[in-house]
Amino acid sequence: METTLTAHAEAANRSPFVSIASAYRTMLSLGLLCLAAVLMLGGCADSRGGTIPYGVQKFNAPDPIATITAENAYRTGPGDTVTIAVMRVPDLSGDAVIDPTGDITMPLIGKVPAVGKTTDELASDIAGRLSAKYLQNPEVRIALKASSSQRITVDGAVNGPGIYPIAGSTTLLQAIALAKGTTADANARKVAVFRTINGQRQAAAFDLTDIRRGKAADPEIFGNDIVVVDGSSSKAALKNVLQTIPLLALFRPF
């Protein structure tokens, strides 16, 4: 088998192409949405209010990940399936699943660390490993075929704002916990969740205090959701920018 692959590799070495990987982008535009979230929450600390209604019944599950476009490059996770195309070497091309240890396995080069990389980065890594011993200037292209790991963004008045992976069912309280909880100046009664439903960006507000006390249901958070916790410090930092953004109506495209 390796002899056959090596023969294909030698044939591919005659190709003048350079390594180019195709990017697959799936996360959401964090900056604009966070600004919009803070603006729409409004009001004073530790109180409800603003233009986003609470506990809306039609705040359904989001669109499938494949229909969502974004500016941030998706980073792979365990269980994701990627399609690998090594130009002119079909025996090295095909689908690969990232195993629980974060690796994929390929002919000739064996295990390749894949978790937490964009498709560009993974393609570049594979090309480097192939060129080190088997191919000259290999052209590797990778696309995300299926994602089993999801990402959410938690921002605003939390101790660890950022993008977090989730697996399986995740609630709003669990999402806040991933971000190391709320800050001292957080208004837990105003937490906005943004998601794409039927091709439109939509939002709903939730009272974290009532949820913690068992007075309100703890809503499910889905991959690609953006959670923003209201707080005086987060609003102050964006005050000048927010003045230039018109008030956004609920259930309208952003």
XYZ file of N, CA and C in Angstrom:
762
model
N 0.839 -1.215 0.000
C 0.000 0.000 0.000
C 0.865 1.252 0.000
N 1.891 1.258 0.879
C 2.753 2.436 0.957
C 3.516 2.641 -0.336
N 3.874 1.537 -1.015
C 4.566 1.652 -2.297
C 3.680 2.339 -3.317
N 2.387 1.959 -3.331
C 1.437 2.587 -4.260
C 1.281 4.062 -3.958
N 1.162 4.392 -2.663
C 1.004 5.791 -2.276
C 2.239 6.597 -2.637
N 3.406 5.994 -2.438
C 4.641 6.694 -2.779
C 4.703 6.977 -4.267
N 4.230 6.032 -5.081
C 4.210 6.234 -6.535
C 3.306 7.391 -6.895
N 2.141 7.434 -6.260
C 1.242 8.564 -6.499
C 1.890 9.862 -6.047
N 2.599 9.808 -4.939
C 3.249 11.005 -4.423
C 4.290 11.517 -5.400
N 5.065 10.589 -5.983
C 6.081 11.004 -6.948
C 5.442 11.645 -8.162
N 4.277 11.124 -8.562
C 3.585 11.725 -9.707
C 3.098 13.119 -9.362
N 2.655 13.272 -8.129
C 2.144 14.581 -7.716
C 3.248 15.603 -7.621
N 4.479 15.167 -7.393
C 5.593 16.099 -7.261
C 5.820 16.909 -8.526
N 5.283 16.418 -9.640
C 5.459 17.153 -10.897
C 4.509 18.335 -10.993
N 3.574 18.437 -10.043
C 2.604 19.532 -10.077
C 3.249 20.822 -9.623
N 3.026 21.953 -10.326
C 3.609 23.239 -9.952
C 2.808 23.948 -8.882
N 1.713 23.361 -8.475
C 0.838 24.072 -7.552
C 1.494 24.220 -6.183
N 1.121 25.271 -5.464
C 1.562 25.489 -4.092
C 0.410 25.170 -3.171
N 0.722 25.027 -1.895
C -0.305 24.628 -0.921
C -1.297 25.753 -0.685
N -2.563 25.460 -0.973
C -3.635 26.420 -0.726
C -4.765 25.679 -0.043
N -5.268 26.158 1.077
C -6.378 25.498 1.779
C -7.611 26.368 1.706
N -8.750 25.732 1.537
C -10.010 26.483 1.488
C -10.539 26.686 2.889
N -10.967 27.903 3.192
C -11.455 28.218 4.545
C -12.935 27.951 4.648
N -13.336 27.487 5.768
C -14.768 27.278 6.043
C -15.118 28.095 7.277
N -16.000 29.091 7.125
C -16.261 30.002 8.230
C -17.671 29.805 8.747
N -17.814 29.598 10.078
C -19.131 29.282 10.613
C -19.521 30.028 11.878
N -18.613 30.724 12.538
C -19.020 31.431 13.750
C -19.671 32.767 13.399
N -20.255 33.428 14.365
C -21.025 34.645 14.169
C -20.169 35.889 14.338
N -20.636 37.033 13.824
C -19.911 38.290 13.950
C -20.111 38.827 15.362
N -19.132 38.603 16.215
C -19.277 38.896 17.640
C -19.378 40.390 17.921
N -18.544 41.200 17.310
C -18.487 42.617 17.657
C -19.809 43.343 17.547
N -20.435 43.310 16.367
C -21.677 44.040 16.152
C -22.783 43.527 17.044
N -22.876 42.230 17.218
C -23.955 41.661 18.021
C -23.822 42.042 19.482
N -22.611 42.084 19.997
C -22.431 42.479 21.396
C -22.819 43.934 21.600
N -22.464 44.778 20.635
C -22.868 46.176 20.730
C -24.379 46.302 20.721
N -25.014 45.563 19.825
C -26.472 45.613 19.742
C -27.113 45.099 21.016
N -26.545 44.062 21.585
C -27.126 43.479 22.796
C -27.113 44.466 23.944
N -25.984 45.123 24.151
C -25.892 46.075 25.249
C -26.860 47.225 25.045
N -26.980 47.708 23.814
C -27.885 48.807 23.526
C -29.328 48.433 23.803
N -29.718 47.248 23.368
C -31.116 46.863 23.478
C -31.528 46.527 24.899
N -30.593 46.129 25.748
C -30.947 45.807 27.120
C -31.332 47.062 27.891
N -30.501 48.086 27.838
C -30.823 49.381 28.423
C -31.177 49.323 29.887
N -31.621 50.479 30.446
C -32.164 50.525 31.792
C -31.107 50.580 32.867
N -31.555 50.530 34.138
C -30.660 50.634 35.270
C -30.276 49.248 35.759
N -29.299 49.224 36.681
C -28.771 47.948 37.148
C -29.791 47.195 37.985
N -29.672 45.855 37.973
C -30.497 44.972 38.795
C -31.988 45.169 38.583
N -32.388 45.402 37.355
C -33.809 45.539 37.044
C -34.046 45.042 35.632
N -35.311 44.771 35.341
C -35.675 44.388 33.989
C -35.854 45.638 33.139
N -36.359 45.441 31.925
C -36.600 46.588 31.063
C -35.950 46.397 29.716
N -35.937 47.465 28.893
C -35.361 47.384 27.568
C -36.373 46.916 26.545
N -35.924 46.750 25.315
C -36.830 46.426 24.214
C -36.942 44.933 23.931
N -36.135 44.106 24.574
C -36.190 42.668 24.339
C -37.147 42.035 25.346
N -38.197 41.347 24.896
C -39.161 40.748 25.832
C -38.578 39.536 26.542
N -39.161 39.229 27.680
C -38.694 38.123 28.505
C -39.519 36.865 28.248
N -38.843 35.703 28.294
C -39.515 34.417 28.233
C -40.390 34.211 27.017
N -39.950 34.680 25.863
C -40.775 34.541 24.671
C -40.947 33.070 24.318
N -42.146 32.704 23.918
C -42.462 31.306 23.646
C -41.999 30.857 22.264
N -41.810 31.802 21.347
C -41.451 31.445 19.975
C -39.955 31.596 19.708
N -39.172 31.621 20.782
C -37.722 31.691 20.624
C -37.220 30.273 20.396
N -37.347 29.837 19.152
C -37.136 28.436 18.805
C -35.658 28.093 18.655
N -35.412 26.831 18.337
C -34.051 26.387 18.061
C -33.516 27.118 16.834
N -32.198 27.314 16.765
C -31.623 28.067 15.650
C -31.593 27.270 14.361
N -31.246 27.966 13.271
C -31.043 27.302 11.990
C -29.841 26.361 12.086
N -29.772 25.342 11.218
C -28.599 24.464 11.203
C -27.337 25.262 10.963
N -26.227 24.772 11.472
C -24.964 25.495 11.388
C -24.557 25.790 9.952
N -24.918 24.920 9.019
C -24.495 25.103 7.627
C -25.112 26.334 6.996
N -26.227 26.863 7.539
C -26.887 28.011 6.943
C -26.407 29.320 7.534
N -25.504 29.256 8.509
C -25.053 30.458 9.193
C -23.684 30.852 8.672
N -23.544 32.091 8.251
C -22.253 32.580 7.812
C -21.705 33.527 8.863
N -20.394 33.678 8.916
C -19.786 34.518 9.933
C -18.406 34.938 9.494
N -17.797 35.827 10.272
C -16.483 36.340 9.939
C -15.372 35.574 10.648
N -15.692 34.901 11.720
C -14.676 34.160 12.459
C -14.541 32.748 11.904
N -13.316 32.286 11.765
C -13.077 30.948 11.232
C -13.462 29.906 12.268
N -14.171 28.891 11.826
C -14.562 27.794 12.708
C -13.335 26.972 13.077
N -13.250 26.599 14.333
C -12.164 25.746 14.804
C -12.722 24.370 15.142
N -12.068 23.372 14.638
C -12.586 22.013 14.727
C -12.571 21.487 16.155
N -13.438 20.496 16.385
C -13.513 19.848 17.682
C -13.621 18.349 17.513
N -13.497 17.596 18.609
C -13.618 16.136 18.535
C -14.956 15.717 17.943
N -14.928 14.738 17.064
C -16.145 14.262 16.424
C -16.473 14.950 15.121
N -15.822 16.071 14.819
C -16.051 16.746 13.544
C -15.510 15.890 12.395
N -16.164 15.992 11.246
C -15.708 15.288 10.046
C -15.198 16.302 9.036
N -13.990 16.103 8.552
C -13.414 16.993 7.545
C -13.159 16.204 6.270
N -13.281 16.898 5.141
C -12.969 16.301 3.844
C -11.601 16.795 3.405
N -10.691 15.869 3.201
C -9.310 16.195 2.835
C -9.103 15.885 1.361
N -8.591 16.860 0.628
C -8.285 16.665 -0.789
C -6.820 17.006 -1.023
N -6.022 15.984 -1.335
C -4.629 16.196 -1.717
C -4.588 16.099 -3.232
N -4.360 17.226 -3.878
C -4.453 17.291 -5.328
C -3.484 16.307 -5.993
N -4.028 15.550 -6.949
C -3.280 14.590 -7.761
C -2.862 13.332 -6.988
N -3.312 13.223 -5.749
C -3.031 12.007 -4.972
C -4.341 11.541 -4.345
N -5.194 10.891 -5.114
C -6.509 10.499 -4.596
C -6.442 9.531 -3.422
N -5.369 8.734 -3.345
C -5.265 7.780 -2.240
C -5.062 8.468 -0.893
N -4.680 9.729 -0.923
C -4.513 10.487 0.319
C -5.724 11.361 0.616
N -6.706 11.315 -0.247
C -7.886 12.168 -0.102
C -9.055 11.374 0.469
N -9.975 12.091 1.097
C -11.157 11.444 1.655
C -11.603 12.119 2.935
N -12.594 11.536 3.584
C -13.127 12.082 4.828
C -12.355 11.533 6.022
N -12.249 12.361 7.048
C -11.582 11.941 8.282
C -12.351 12.503 9.470
N -12.505 11.689 10.496
C -13.198 12.102 11.717
C -12.161 12.380 12.803
N -12.291 13.518 13.461
C -11.378 13.852 14.554
C -11.729 12.989 15.765
N -10.760 12.211 16.224
C -11.034 11.271 17.310
C -11.077 11.988 18.666
N -11.460 11.282 19.740
C -11.574 11.921 21.059
C -10.280 12.537 21.572
N -9.136 12.074 21.059
C -7.859 12.656 21.480
C -7.493 13.892 20.667
N -8.319 14.228 19.658
C -8.078 15.425 18.863
C -7.274 15.207 17.608
N -7.098 13.948 17.193
C -6.274 13.644 16.024
C -7.106 13.083 14.876
N -6.553 13.209 13.666
C -7.033 12.446 12.524
C -5.885 11.549 12.079
N -6.214 10.484 11.361
C -5.185 9.556 10.895
C -5.199 9.503 9.378
N -4.012 9.687 8.774
C -3.881 9.666 7.323
C -2.838 8.646 6.889
N -2.980 8.102 5.676
C -1.932 7.231 5.137
C -0.603 7.984 5.052
N 0.470 7.266 5.151
C 1.839 7.782 5.077
C 2.256 8.564 6.314
N 1.487 9.574 6.711
C 1.937 10.463 7.790
C 1.336 10.117 9.147
N 0.380 9.209 9.183
C -0.164 8.765 10.461
C -1.045 9.798 11.143
N -0.917 9.899 12.475
C -1.769 10.793 13.257
C -1.351 12.247 13.079
N -2.365 13.113 12.932
C -2.133 14.551 12.784
C -3.026 15.278 13.786
N -2.470 16.101 14.676
C -3.305 16.876 15.594
C -4.241 17.788 14.812
N -5.541 17.716 15.109
C -6.507 18.461 14.297
C -7.435 19.342 15.112
N -7.620 19.069 16.382
C -8.614 19.797 17.162
C -8.170 21.237 17.409
N -9.139 22.156 17.378
C -8.855 23.558 17.649
C -8.218 24.315 16.505
N -8.233 23.739 15.306
C -7.620 24.388 14.148
C -8.677 24.791 13.135
N -8.381 25.831 12.366
C -9.214 26.142 11.214
C -8.852 25.168 10.098
N -9.684 25.108 9.074
C -9.364 24.224 7.954
C -8.091 24.678 7.246
N -7.852 25.980 7.211
C -6.604 26.496 6.639
C -5.395 25.964 7.409
N -5.472 26.073 8.729
C -4.346 25.652 9.563
C -4.100 24.156 9.456
N -5.165 23.389 9.438
C -5.017 21.939 9.329
C -4.444 21.550 7.972
N -4.915 22.201 6.909
C -4.393 21.917 5.571
C -2.908 22.246 5.485
N -2.513 23.363 6.087
C -1.107 23.754 6.072
C -0.245 22.749 6.832
N -0.758 22.263 7.955
C -0.022 21.277 8.743
C 0.164 19.980 7.956
N -0.911 19.517 7.328
C -0.830 18.279 6.545
C 0.130 18.452 5.368
N 0.046 19.593 4.700
C 0.943 19.851 3.573
C 2.401 19.837 4.022
N 2.663 20.423 5.184
C 4.028 20.436 5.699
C 4.554 19.046 5.995
N 3.702 18.206 6.568
C 4.117 16.839 6.875
C 4.351 16.018 5.607
N 3.518 16.237 4.601
C 3.697 15.516 3.340
C 4.952 15.980 2.603
N 5.198 17.285 2.615
C 6.353 17.814 1.880
C 7.672 17.456 2.555
N 7.628 17.171 3.850
C 8.860 16.848 4.568
C 9.486 15.547 4.082
N 8.647 14.637 3.533
C 9.191 13.326 3.159
C 8.644 12.763 1.858
N 7.394 13.100 1.523
C 6.742 12.373 0.439
C 6.435 13.206 -0.805
N 6.029 14.456 -0.654
C 5.580 15.254 -1.796
C 6.355 16.553 -1.896
N 6.426 17.046 -3.106
C 7.048 18.346 -3.333
C 5.954 19.358 -3.642
N 5.873 20.394 -2.810
C 4.849 21.436 -2.959
C 3.437 20.846 -3.062
N 3.019 20.068 -2.087
C 1.671 19.482 -2.163
C 0.593 20.544 -2.017
N -0.495 20.334 -2.712
C -1.656 21.224 -2.601
C -2.733 20.479 -1.816
N -3.046 20.983 -0.644
C -4.004 20.334 0.245
C -5.179 21.269 0.485
N -6.357 20.729 0.320
C -7.573 21.497 0.581
C -8.441 20.734 1.573
N -9.006 21.463 2.511
C -9.837 20.833 3.539
C -11.125 21.623 3.711
N -12.226 20.908 3.858
C -13.527 21.527 4.129
C -14.183 20.788 5.286
N -14.929 21.525 6.085
C -15.676 20.903 7.174
C -16.920 20.245 6.601
N -17.047 18.945 6.789
C -18.197 18.214 6.262
C -19.331 18.139 7.277
N -18.994 17.904 8.535
C -20.017 17.814 9.583
C -19.398 18.213 10.908
N -20.191 18.895 11.718
C -19.706 19.349 13.018
C -20.538 18.728 14.125
N -19.873 18.053 15.049
C -20.578 17.520 16.211
C -20.317 18.367 17.441
N -19.297 19.191 17.381
C -19.011 20.110 18.477
C -19.515 21.491 18.092
N -20.066 22.208 19.039
C -20.634 23.521 18.784
C -19.927 24.569 19.631
N -20.080 25.827 19.246
C -19.476 26.930 19.982
C -20.548 27.944 20.349
N -20.397 28.559 21.527
C -21.252 29.674 21.912
C -20.361 30.836 22.319
N -20.894 32.033 22.235
C -20.188 33.221 22.678
C -20.879 33.762 23.916
N -20.114 34.016 24.972
C -20.641 34.617 26.197
C -19.890 35.919 26.416
N -20.628 37.028 26.502
C -19.988 38.338 26.574
C -20.715 39.217 27.580
N -20.218 40.449 27.723
C -20.827 41.387 28.656
C -20.225 41.255 30.040
N -21.071 41.349 31.070
C -20.606 41.378 32.458
C -20.378 39.971 33.006
N -19.406 39.276 32.423
C -18.983 37.961 32.910
C -17.478 37.998 33.150
N -17.002 37.103 33.995
C -15.587 37.120 34.369
C -14.667 36.576 33.284
N -15.217 35.745 32.408
C -14.387 35.167 31.351
C -15.063 35.217 30.002
N -15.285 36.412 29.439
C -15.953 36.491 28.136
C -15.144 35.781 27.061
N -15.847 35.147 26.133
C -15.138 34.466 25.060
C -16.018 33.467 24.347
N -15.389 32.649 23.511
C -16.074 31.618 22.735
C -15.787 30.273 23.390
N -16.846 29.520 23.682
C -16.706 28.267 24.417
C -17.338 27.106 23.649
N -16.686 25.937 23.662
C -17.299 24.749 23.049
C -18.348 24.157 23.973
N -19.401 23.616 23.396
C -20.413 22.913 24.174
C -20.673 21.572 23.516
N -21.102 20.621 24.301
C -21.429 19.294 23.779
C -22.730 18.844 24.408
N -23.677 18.476 23.577
C -24.967 18.046 24.094
C -25.799 19.219 24.577
N -26.772 18.916 25.421
C -27.683 19.940 25.917
C -26.979 20.863 26.909
N -27.129 22.163 26.712
C -26.525 23.168 27.588
C -27.565 24.222 27.920
N -27.643 24.622 29.181
C -28.612 25.632 29.597
C -27.937 26.987 29.756
N -28.757 28.019 29.975
C -28.217 29.367 30.154
C -27.320 29.439 31.384
N -27.732 28.837 32.488
C -26.897 28.838 33.690
C -25.556 28.165 33.432
N -25.569 27.081 32.685
C -24.323 26.386 32.372
C -23.433 27.231 31.468
N -24.045 27.969 30.542
C -23.274 28.848 29.657
C -22.589 29.951 30.457
N -23.310 30.529 31.423
C -22.721 31.565 32.271
C -21.583 30.975 33.101
N -21.765 29.747 33.570
C -20.719 29.093 34.361
C -19.454 28.871 33.536
N -19.609 28.561 32.246
C -18.447 28.399 31.377
C -17.613 29.670 31.332
N -18.295 30.819 31.418
C -17.613 32.113 31.379
C -17.229 32.590 32.777
N -17.146 31.662 33.724
C -16.678 31.942 35.087
C -17.620 32.843 35.874
N -18.893 32.801 35.528
C -19.889 33.526 36.301
C -19.971 35.003 35.969
N -20.926 35.680 36.600
C -21.140 37.104 36.351
C -20.222 37.953 37.215
N -19.961 39.178 36.758
C -19.113 40.105 37.499
C -19.903 40.766 38.619
N -19.199 41.518 39.474
C -19.839 42.168 40.617
C -20.862 43.204 40.179
N -20.642 43.837 39.027
C -21.563 44.886 38.569
C -22.585 44.369 37.558
N -22.686 43.053 37.423
C -23.626 42.485 36.450
C -25.068 42.693 36.900
N -25.933 42.916 35.932
C -27.372 42.963 36.182
C -27.932 41.618 35.744
N -28.039 40.701 36.685
C -28.453 39.335 36.367
C -29.891 39.249 35.893
N -30.649 40.319 36.060
C -32.041 40.307 35.600
C -32.162 40.646 34.116
N -31.037 40.965 33.487
C -31.044 41.277 32.056
C -29.955 40.475 31.353
N -30.343 39.362 30.791
C -29.421 38.539 30.014
C -30.056 38.304 28.648
N -29.389 38.747 27.606
C -29.922 38.610 26.248
C -29.279 37.419 25.548
N -30.094 36.689 24.807
C -29.603 35.576 23.992
C -29.962 35.866 22.544
N -28.967 35.826 21.676
C -29.149 36.093 20.253
C -28.920 34.808 19.466
N -29.789 34.554 18.491
C -29.600 33.398 17.614
C -30.255 33.650 16.264
N -29.906 32.822 15.288
C -30.466 32.935 13.945
C -31.592 31.922 13.793
N -32.810 32.440 13.518
C -33.986 31.597 13.331
C -34.636 31.981 12.008
N -34.830 31.014 11.137
C -35.410 31.268 9.814
C -34.634 32.338 9.053
N -33.322 32.290 9.187
C -32.467 33.207 8.448
C -32.371 34.599 9.018
N -32.985 34.872 10.167
C -32.948 36.204 10.761
C -32.354 36.142 12.165
N -31.612 37.204 12.517
C -31.090 37.306 13.867
C -32.228 37.696 14.800
N -32.451 36.923 15.852
C -33.516 37.194 16.803
C -32.957 37.175 18.216
N -33.744 37.701 19.164
C -33.244 37.823 20.526
C -34.360 37.640 21.534
N -33.978 37.223 22.723
C -34.904 37.137 23.855
C -34.115 37.444 25.113
N -34.804 37.999 26.120
C -34.161 38.341 27.389
C -34.589 37.360 28.471
N -33.697 37.127 29.422
C -33.978 36.193 30.506
C -33.503 36.775 31.832
N -34.237 36.445 32.889
C -33.933 36.909 34.241
C -33.150 35.811 34.954
N -31.842 36.009 35.046
C -30.985 34.993 35.641
C -31.283 34.805 37.128
N -31.684 35.885 37.784
C -32.021 35.794 39.211
C -33.209 34.870 39.431
N -34.259 35.042 38.625
C -35.435 34.178 38.750
C -35.107 32.731 38.397
N -34.242 32.549 37.407
C -33.854 31.187 37.024
C -33.128 30.501 38.179
N -32.225 31.226 38.822
C -31.480 30.655 39.945
C -32.387 30.310 41.119
N -33.455 31.069 41.278
C -34.387 30.842 42.385
C -35.467 29.829 42.042
N -35.425 29.308 40.818
C -36.416 28.334 40.405
C -37.748 28.936 40.019
N -37.795 30.254 39.835
C -39.036 30.933 39.473
C -39.240 31.003 37.962
N -38.210 30.696 37.212
C -38.289 30.708 35.746
C -37.485 29.532 35.214
N -37.887 29.048 34.047
C -37.187 27.914 33.436
C -35.798 28.325 32.960
N -34.874 27.396 33.015
C -33.516 27.618 32.532
C -33.483 27.245 31.053
N -33.441 28.234 30.134
C -33.582 27.932 28.703
C -32.372 27.205 28.137
N -32.615 26.438 27.085
C -31.525 25.736 26.413
C -30.753 26.694 25.525
N -29.439 26.549 25.539
C -28.553 27.342 24.696
C -28.007 26.426 23.604
N -28.039 26.919 22.365
C -27.618 26.119 21.219
C -26.294 26.637 20.651
N -25.646 25.794 19.847
C -24.435 26.209 19.169
C -24.665 27.457 18.337
N -23.703 28.377 18.385
C -23.720 29.660 17.680
C -24.568 30.723 18.359
N -25.200 30.404 19.491
C -25.887 31.440 20.267
C -24.871 32.430 20.823
N -25.324 33.666 21.016
C -24.524 34.684 21.692
C -25.278 35.116 22.933
N -24.638 34.997 24.085
C -25.229 35.364 25.373
C -24.538 36.626 25.870
N -25.326 37.655 26.196
C -24.761 38.915 26.680
C -25.403 39.267 28.014
N -24.580 39.421 29.048
C -25.055 39.792 30.380
C -24.913 41.294 30.549
N -26.001 41.951 30.957
C -25.986 43.396 31.154
C -25.104 43.756 32.349
N -24.462 44.924 32.264
C -23.623 45.396 33.362
C -23.118 46.788 33.077
N -22.926 47.585 34.132
C -22.549 48.990 33.948
C -21.192 49.142 33.290
N -20.228 48.290 33.637
C -18.890 48.441 33.072
C -18.868 48.136 31.586
N -19.621 47.124 31.156
C -19.632 46.780 29.734
C -20.298 47.870 28.920
N -21.340 48.506 29.462
C -22.014 49.575 28.733
C -21.140 50.822 28.660
N -20.439 51.140 29.748
C -19.612 52.339 29.758
C -18.509 52.259 28.715
N -17.928 51.087 28.556
C -16.826 50.920 27.611
C -17.267 51.133 26.175
N -18.555 50.916 25.877
C -19.055 51.006 24.511
C -19.955 52.221 24.292
N -19.995 53.123 25.257
C -20.940 54.237 25.224
C -20.842 55.044 23.938
N -19.637 55.427 23.551
C -19.480 56.279 22.370
C -19.908 55.574 21.092
N -19.622 54.287 20.993
C -19.992 53.545 19.797
C -21.496 53.354 19.729
N -22.108 53.083 20.864
C -23.534 52.805 20.893
C -24.363 53.997 20.441
N -23.858 55.204 20.647
C -24.602 56.393 20.260
C -24.805 56.480 18.752
N -24.007 55.748 17.996
C -24.107 55.809 16.536
C -24.984 54.703 15.968
N -25.488 53.808 16.836
C -26.270 52.671 16.362
C -27.743 52.890 16.660
N -28.638 52.783 15.678
C -30.069 52.962 15.925
C -30.626 51.841 16.783
N -31.700 52.136 17.524
C -32.350 51.131 18.343
C -32.883 50.024 17.447
N -32.610 48.795 17.819
C -33.001 47.650 17.006
C -34.289 47.041 17.528
N -35.198 46.741 16.628
C -36.481 46.163 17.021
C -36.349 44.656 17.181
N -37.157 44.101 18.046
C -37.115 42.671 18.297
C -37.586 41.881 17.077
N -36.942 40.740 16.859
C -37.306 39.828 15.776
C -37.244 40.505 14.406
N -36.294 41.385 14.260
C -35.989 41.969 12.962
C -34.562 41.565 12.596
N -34.270 41.488 11.306
C -32.897 41.159 10.923
C -31.934 42.207 11.461
N -30.785 41.764 11.964
C -29.788 42.722 12.454
C -29.124 43.417 11.272
